[in-house]
Coordinates of C-alpha atoms in Angstrom, one line a residue:
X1 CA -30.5 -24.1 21.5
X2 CA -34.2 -22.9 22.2
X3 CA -35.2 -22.1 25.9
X4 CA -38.8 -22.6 26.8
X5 CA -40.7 -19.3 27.8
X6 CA -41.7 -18.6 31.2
X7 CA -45.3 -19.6 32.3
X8 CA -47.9 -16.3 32.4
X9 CA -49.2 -15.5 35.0
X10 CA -52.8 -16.0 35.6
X11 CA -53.7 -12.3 36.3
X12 CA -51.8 -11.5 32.8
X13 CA -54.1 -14.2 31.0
X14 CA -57.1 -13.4 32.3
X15 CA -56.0 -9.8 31.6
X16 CA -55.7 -10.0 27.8
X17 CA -59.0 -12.6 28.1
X18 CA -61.1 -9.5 29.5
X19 CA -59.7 -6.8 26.9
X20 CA -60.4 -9.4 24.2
X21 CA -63.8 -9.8 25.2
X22 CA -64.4 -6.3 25.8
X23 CA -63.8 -5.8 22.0
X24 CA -66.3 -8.6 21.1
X25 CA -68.5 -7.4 23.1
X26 CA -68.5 -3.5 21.4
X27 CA -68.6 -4.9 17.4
X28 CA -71.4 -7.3 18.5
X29 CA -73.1 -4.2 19.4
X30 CA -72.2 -1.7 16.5
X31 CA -73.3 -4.9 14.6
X32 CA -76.4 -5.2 16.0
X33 CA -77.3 -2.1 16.2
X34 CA -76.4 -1.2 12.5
X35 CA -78.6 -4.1 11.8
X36 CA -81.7 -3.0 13.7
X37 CA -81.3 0.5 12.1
X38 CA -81.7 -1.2 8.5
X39 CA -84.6 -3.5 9.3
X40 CA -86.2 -0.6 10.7
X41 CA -85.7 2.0 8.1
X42 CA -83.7 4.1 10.0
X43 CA -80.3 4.1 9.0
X44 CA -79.0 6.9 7.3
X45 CA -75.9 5.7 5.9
X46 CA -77.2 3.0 4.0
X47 CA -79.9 2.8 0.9
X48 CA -81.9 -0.3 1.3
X49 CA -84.2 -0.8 -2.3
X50 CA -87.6 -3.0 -1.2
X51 CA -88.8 -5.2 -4.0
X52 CA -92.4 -4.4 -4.7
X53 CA -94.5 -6.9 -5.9
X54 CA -96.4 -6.0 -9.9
X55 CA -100.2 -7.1 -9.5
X56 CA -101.3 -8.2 -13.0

């Protein structure tokens, strides 16, 4: 017969909230960051190829 779990505490919630976030919060920055290197020009790990416009 299934026995319902025990309730969490709030400390342990807002616990594995805060490491969760904390996460987020470092990719949201590598993110960023990688992004403003590109539109910048100065990434080195990545080759970005500009379309230049033909004049006829």
């Amino acid at each position: 017969m299934a026995v319902p779990k025990k309730r969490t505490s709030r400390s342990k919630k807002r616990i594995r909230k805060n490491i969760w976030k904390r996460k987020t919060y470092w990719i949201a920055l590598k993110a960023f960051s990688l992004a403003k290197a590109i539109s910048t020009g100065e990434s080195k790990g990545f080759f970005l190829v500009r379309q230049t416009k033909i004049n006829k």
